[in-house]
CSV table of C-alpha atoms in Angstrom, one decimal:
chain,number,residue,atom,x,y,z
A,22,MET,CA,58.0,-147.4,-10.8
A,23,GLY,CA,58.2,-144.5,-13.3
A,24,LYS,CA,55.5,-141.9,-13.4
A,25,THR,CA,52.6,-142.0,-16.0
A,26,ILE,CA,52.9,-139.0,-18.4
A,27,ALA,CA,50.0,-137.9,-20.8
A,28,VAL,CA,49.8,-135.5,-23.6
A,29,ILE,CA,46.5,-133.8,-24.6
A,30,GLY,CA,46.5,-132.1,-28.0
A,31,GLY,CA,44.2,-130.3,-30.2
A,32,THR,CA,44.8,-128.4,-33.6
A,33,GLY,CA,47.8,-130.0,-35.4
A,34,LEU,CA,48.4,-132.8,-32.9
A,35,CYS,CA,45.9,-135.7,-33.7
A,36,ASP,CA,48.3,-137.6,-35.7
A,37,TRP,CA,51.8,-138.8,-34.8
A,38,PRO,CA,53.6,-140.2,-38.0
A,39,GLY,CA,56.2,-142.6,-37.1
A,40,ALA,CA,54.5,-143.4,-33.7
A,41,GLU,CA,53.3,-146.9,-32.7
A,42,VAL,CA,50.0,-147.0,-31.0
A,43,LEU,CA,50.4,-149.8,-28.5
A,44,GLU,CA,46.9,-149.5,-26.9
A,45,GLU,CA,43.7,-147.9,-27.2
A,46,THR,CA,41.3,-147.6,-24.4
A,47,ALA,CA,37.5,-146.5,-24.0
A,48,LEU,CA,37.1,-145.0,-20.7
A,49,GLU,CA,33.8,-143.8,-19.0
A,50,THR,CA,33.8,-141.5,-16.2
A,51,PRO,CA,31.0,-139.9,-13.8
A,52,TYR,CA,31.1,-136.8,-16.0
A,53,GLY,CA,30.8,-138.7,-19.3
A,54,VAL,CA,33.0,-140.1,-21.9
A,55,PRO,CA,36.3,-138.2,-23.0
A,56,SER,CA,36.6,-136.7,-26.5
A,57,ALA,CA,38.5,-139.8,-27.8
A,58,LEU,CA,40.0,-143.1,-26.9
A,59,VAL,CA,43.0,-142.8,-24.7
A,60,GLN,CA,45.9,-144.0,-26.7
A,61,ARG,CA,49.2,-145.4,-25.5
A,62,ILE,CA,51.9,-144.2,-27.9
A,63,ARG,CA,55.5,-144.9,-28.5
A,64,TYR,CA,57.2,-142.0,-30.2
A,65,GLU,CA,61.0,-142.0,-30.7
A,66,SER,CA,62.3,-143.1,-27.4
A,67,ALA,CA,59.2,-141.8,-25.4
A,68,GLU,CA,56.2,-143.9,-24.2
A,69,PHE,CA,53.0,-141.9,-23.0
A,70,LEU,CA,49.3,-141.7,-23.2
A,71,PHE,CA,47.6,-139.4,-25.6
A,72,LEU,CA,44.1,-137.9,-25.8
A,73,ALA,CA,42.8,-135.9,-28.8
A,74,ARG,CA,41.1,-133.1,-27.0
A,75,HIS,CA,38.8,-132.2,-29.9
A,76,GLY,CA,38.3,-135.8,-30.8
A,77,HIS,CA,40.3,-137.5,-33.6
A,78,GLY,CA,38.3,-135.8,-36.2
A,79,HIS,CA,38.6,-132.6,-34.6
A,80,GLU,CA,34.7,-132.3,-34.5
A,81,ILE,CA,34.3,-131.0,-30.9
A,82,PRO,CA,34.7,-127.2,-30.6
A,83,PRO,CA,36.6,-125.6,-27.7
A,84,HIS,CA,33.5,-124.5,-25.8
A,85,ALA,CA,31.8,-128.0,-26.1
A,86,ILE,CA,34.7,-130.1,-25.0
A,87,ASN,CA,34.0,-132.2,-21.9
A,88,TYR,CA,36.9,-131.1,-20.0
A,89,ARG,CA,35.9,-133.0,-16.9
A,90,ALA,CA,35.5,-136.3,-18.5
A,91,ASN,CA,38.9,-135.8,-20.3
A,92,ILE,CA,40.5,-135.2,-17.1
A,93,ALA,CA,38.8,-137.7,-15.0
A,94,ALA,CA,39.7,-140.2,-17.9
A,95,LEU,CA,43.3,-139.5,-17.6
A,96,GLN,CA,43.2,-139.5,-13.7
A,97,GLN,CA,41.5,-143.1,-14.0
A,98,ALA,CA,44.4,-144.1,-16.1
A,99,GLY,CA,46.8,-143.2,-13.4
A,100,VAL,CA,48.3,-140.2,-15.1
A,101,ASP,CA,50.7,-138.1,-12.8
A,102,ALA,CA,51.8,-135.4,-15.2
A,103,LEU,CA,49.9,-134.0,-18.1
A,104,ILE,CA,51.5,-131.8,-21.0
A,105,ALA,CA,48.9,-129.8,-23.1
A,106,VAL,CA,49.7,-128.7,-26.5
A,107,ASN,CA,47.9,-125.5,-27.6
A,108,ALA,CA,47.8,-123.6,-30.9
A,109,VAL,CA,47.6,-120.0,-30.0
A,110,GLY,CA,47.4,-116.5,-31.4
A,111,GLY,CA,50.2,-113.9,-30.5
A,112,ILE,CA,49.6,-110.7,-28.8
A,113,SER,CA,52.8,-109.5,-27.3
A,114,GLU,CA,55.8,-108.3,-29.8
A,115,ARG,CA,57.8,-111.4,-29.1
A,116,PHE,CA,55.0,-113.9,-29.9
A,117,VAL,CA,55.1,-114.0,-33.6
A,118,ALA,CA,53.8,-116.9,-35.8
A,119,GLY,CA,56.2,-119.9,-35.3
A,120,VAL,CA,57.2,-119.1,-31.9
A,121,ILE,CA,56.9,-121.9,-29.2
A,122,THR,CA,56.3,-120.9,-25.6
A,123,ILE,CA,55.9,-122.4,-22.3
A,124,PRO,CA,53.2,-120.2,-20.5
A,125,ASP,CA,53.4,-119.5,-16.9
A,126,GLN,CA,50.2,-117.7,-16.2
A,127,ILE,CA,46.4,-117.6,-17.4
A,128,ASN,CA,43.6,-115.3,-17.7
A,129,ASP,CA,40.3,-116.9,-18.0
A,130,TYR,CA,37.6,-115.1,-20.1
A,131,THR,CA,35.4,-118.2,-20.8
A,132,TRP,CA,32.0,-118.8,-19.5
A,133,GLY,CA,29.3,-121.5,-19.2
A,134,ARG,CA,31.8,-124.4,-19.1
A,135,GLN,CA,31.6,-127.2,-16.5
A,136,HIS,CA,34.9,-125.9,-14.9
A,137,THR,CA,35.2,-127.9,-11.6
A,138,PHE,CA,34.8,-131.3,-10.1
A,139,PHE,CA,33.5,-129.6,-6.9
A,140,ASP,CA,30.1,-128.6,-8.2
A,141,GLY,CA,28.1,-129.5,-5.2
A,142,ASN,CA,27.1,-132.9,-6.5
A,143,ASN,CA,29.6,-135.2,-4.7
A,144,GLY,CA,29.4,-133.7,-1.3
A,145,LYS,CA,32.8,-132.2,-1.4
A,146,VAL,CA,34.0,-128.7,-1.8
A,147,GLU,CA,37.9,-127.7,-2.1
A,148,HIS,CA,39.3,-124.2,-2.9
A,149,ILE,CA,42.4,-125.1,-4.9
A,150,ASP,CA,45.5,-122.8,-4.9
A,151,PHE,CA,45.8,-121.7,-8.5
A,152,SER,CA,48.3,-118.8,-7.9
A,153,PHE,CA,50.6,-120.6,-10.3
A,154,PRO,CA,48.5,-122.7,-12.6
A,155,TYR,CA,51.2,-124.5,-14.4
A,156,SER,CA,53.7,-127.0,-12.7
A,157,GLN,CA,57.0,-125.3,-12.5
A,158,ASP,CA,58.7,-128.6,-12.4
A,159,LEU,CA,57.1,-129.6,-15.6
A,160,ARG,CA,57.7,-126.4,-17.3
A,161,SER,CA,61.3,-126.6,-16.5
A,162,ARG,CA,61.4,-130.1,-17.9
A,163,LEU,CA,60.0,-128.8,-21.1
A,164,ALA,CA,62.4,-125.9,-21.4
A,165,ASN,CA,65.4,-128.1,-20.6
A,166,ALA,CA,64.1,-130.7,-23.5
A,167,ALA,CA,63.9,-127.6,-26.0
A,168,VAL,CA,67.5,-126.7,-25.1
A,169,ASP,CA,68.7,-130.3,-25.6
A,170,ALA,CA,66.8,-130.1,-29.0
A,171,ASN,CA,68.4,-126.9,-30.0
A,172,ILE,CA,65.0,-125.4,-30.5
A,173,ALA,CA,64.4,-121.6,-29.5
A,174,ILE,CA,61.5,-121.2,-27.3
A,175,GLU,CA,60.0,-118.4,-25.1
A,176,ASP,CA,59.9,-119.8,-21.4
A,177,TYR,CA,57.1,-117.5,-20.1
A,178,GLY,CA,53.8,-116.1,-21.3
A,179,VAL,CA,50.3,-115.2,-20.1
A,180,TYR,CA,47.7,-117.2,-22.0
A,181,ALA,CA,44.3,-115.5,-22.3
A,182,VAL,CA,41.5,-118.1,-22.6
A,183,THR,CA,38.6,-117.1,-24.8
A,184,GLN,CA,35.4,-118.8,-25.4
A,185,GLY,CA,35.6,-119.7,-29.2
A,186,PRO,CA,35.2,-121.1,-31.8
A,187,ARG,CA,35.4,-117.8,-33.4
A,188,LEU,CA,38.5,-115.7,-33.3
A,189,GLU,CA,38.6,-112.6,-31.5
A,190,THR,CA,38.1,-109.1,-32.9
A,191,ALA,CA,40.7,-106.3,-33.1
A,192,ALA,CA,39.1,-104.5,-30.3
A,193,GLU,CA,39.2,-107.7,-27.9
A,194,ILE,CA,42.9,-108.2,-28.9
A,195,ARG,CA,43.6,-104.6,-27.9
A,196,ARG,CA,41.8,-105.3,-24.5
A,197,LEU,CA,43.6,-108.6,-23.9
A,198,ALA,CA,47.0,-106.8,-24.5
A,199,ARG,CA,45.9,-104.1,-22.0
A,200,ASP,CA,45.3,-107.0,-19.6
A,201,GLY,CA,48.8,-108.2,-19.9
A,202,ASN,CA,48.2,-111.2,-22.1
A,203,ASP,CA,51.0,-112.6,-24.3
A,204,ILE,CA,49.1,-115.3,-26.2
A,205,VAL,CA,45.4,-116.2,-26.7
A,206,GLY,CA,43.8,-119.6,-27.2
A,207,MET,CA,40.5,-121.3,-26.3
A,208,THR,CA,41.4,-124.6,-24.5
A,209,ALA,CA,43.7,-123.9,-21.4
A,210,MET,CA,40.7,-123.5,-19.1
A,211,PRO,CA,39.1,-125.3,-17.3
A,212,GLU,CA,41.6,-127.8,-18.3
A,213,ALA,CA,44.4,-126.5,-16.1
A,214,ALA,CA,42.2,-126.0,-13.1
A,215,LEU,CA,40.8,-129.5,-13.4
A,216,ALA,CA,44.1,-131.0,-13.6
A,217,ARG,CA,45.0,-129.2,-10.4
A,218,GLU,CA,41.8,-130.3,-8.5
A,219,ALA,CA,42.8,-133.8,-9.7
A,220,GLY,CA,46.3,-133.7,-8.4
A,221,ILE,CA,47.8,-133.9,-11.8
A,222,ASP,CA,50.9,-131.9,-12.7
A,223,TYR,CA,50.1,-129.7,-15.7
A,224,ALA,CA,52.0,-127.8,-18.2
A,225,SER,CA,51.6,-126.3,-21.6
A,226,ILE,CA,53.7,-126.0,-24.7
A,227,SER,CA,52.0,-123.4,-27.0
A,228,LEU,CA,52.7,-122.8,-30.6
A,229,VAL,CA,51.8,-119.4,-32.0
A,230,VAL,CA,50.1,-119.9,-35.3
A,231,ASN,CA,48.9,-116.5,-36.3
A,232,PRO,CA,49.0,-112.9,-34.9
A,233,GLY,CA,46.0,-111.7,-33.0
A,234,ALA,CA,43.5,-109.8,-34.9
A,235,GLY,CA,44.4,-106.3,-35.9
A,236,LEU,CA,48.0,-107.0,-35.3
A,237,SER,CA,48.8,-107.8,-38.9
A,238,ASP,CA,48.0,-105.9,-42.2
A,239,ASN,CA,46.4,-109.2,-43.4
A,240,LEU,CA,43.4,-111.2,-42.4
A,241,ILE,CA,44.0,-114.4,-40.6
A,242,THR,CA,43.4,-117.3,-43.0
A,243,ILE,CA,43.4,-121.1,-42.1
A,244,GLU,CA,45.9,-121.7,-45.0
A,245,ASP,CA,48.4,-119.5,-43.3
A,246,ILE,CA,47.8,-121.2,-39.7
A,247,ARG,CA,48.0,-124.6,-41.2
A,248,ALA,CA,51.4,-123.8,-42.8
A,249,VAL,CA,52.7,-122.8,-39.5
A,250,ILE,CA,51.3,-125.7,-37.8
A,251,ASP,CA,53.0,-128.1,-40.3
A,252,THR,CA,56.3,-126.9,-39.3
A,253,GLY,CA,56.0,-125.9,-35.7
A,254,MET,CA,54.2,-129.1,-34.6
A,255,VAL,CA,57.4,-131.2,-35.8
A,256,GLN,CA,59.4,-129.1,-33.3
A,257,VAL,CA,56.8,-129.4,-30.5
A,258,LYS,CA,56.8,-133.3,-30.9
A,259,SER,CA,60.5,-133.3,-30.8
A,260,ILE,CA,60.5,-131.4,-27.4
A,261,LEU,CA,57.7,-133.7,-26.0
A,262,ALA,CA,59.6,-136.8,-26.9
A,263,ARG,CA,62.8,-135.6,-25.2
A,264,CYS,CA,61.0,-134.2,-22.1
A,265,ILE,CA,58.9,-137.5,-21.6
A,266,ALA,CA,61.9,-139.9,-22.3
A,267,GLU,CA,63.8,-137.9,-19.5
A,268,TYR,CA,60.9,-137.8,-17.0
C-alpha cells in the first residue's frame, strides 16, 4: 500500500486550475477544527490530500492559524509525508524574487503560538530531536523532481519564521541576515515541529516573492508579489506533481 502524501499551502496555492477534487472531508480534532476542509485532489498524474493553511478564502492570518488542528487533522487522515508550500521574502543575495528553494534549516522568531502537542494536558511529554527540521528524504525527492521538470532551484536555505502578519522592518531584515537566514516567512513554525511530533515527514518548497525590507530601492507592493506568485506557483505545482507521482 502506497504512502499518503499531503500538501499544505497558503498564499497563491488555494486554487488548482485543472485539478479534480475527488473528495472533501470535514475533520475535528482534540485541538479544534483545521483551517479548511481536507481535499483529496488529482492533479496531472499525482493524487494527494490538500489543506489550505489560511482557509480557502485566505482569511486566517499566520499568527492565528490553528497549527495543531491542521497537523492533527492530517495525522488523523493517515498522512505519512507532508509538503509545505511557502511564499517568502528573500534575504541572502542568491534568493531574489522568483527563486524557488527547498530550505534545510529554520530559525524561529515567533511567539505566543500553540506550538506543541505536549502541552501538559495529555499526560505525555516528549522532547523531539529537531536538529534537522526537514526530512532529508523528502527534500531530495523535491529536488529530483525539479531536475526532472527542468526547473532551477536552490536546494538549501535557512528559513526565518516571523510573527506577522505585517512584513518586517529594514532593521529586522538586517538582524535576520546577521543571524544567517536566507529567506523569511511566517508559517514554517510551529508547523514543522508539530509534524515532527506527529511522526509525519515534512519538507518545504518555498517561492521567494519579494526582497526583504530595505534590500531594494522600491517599496514592497502586493501587486509585485502577486505577479511573482502567478508565475512561480505554476512551477511549484509542476515540481509537486512530479514529486508526489514518484513517491
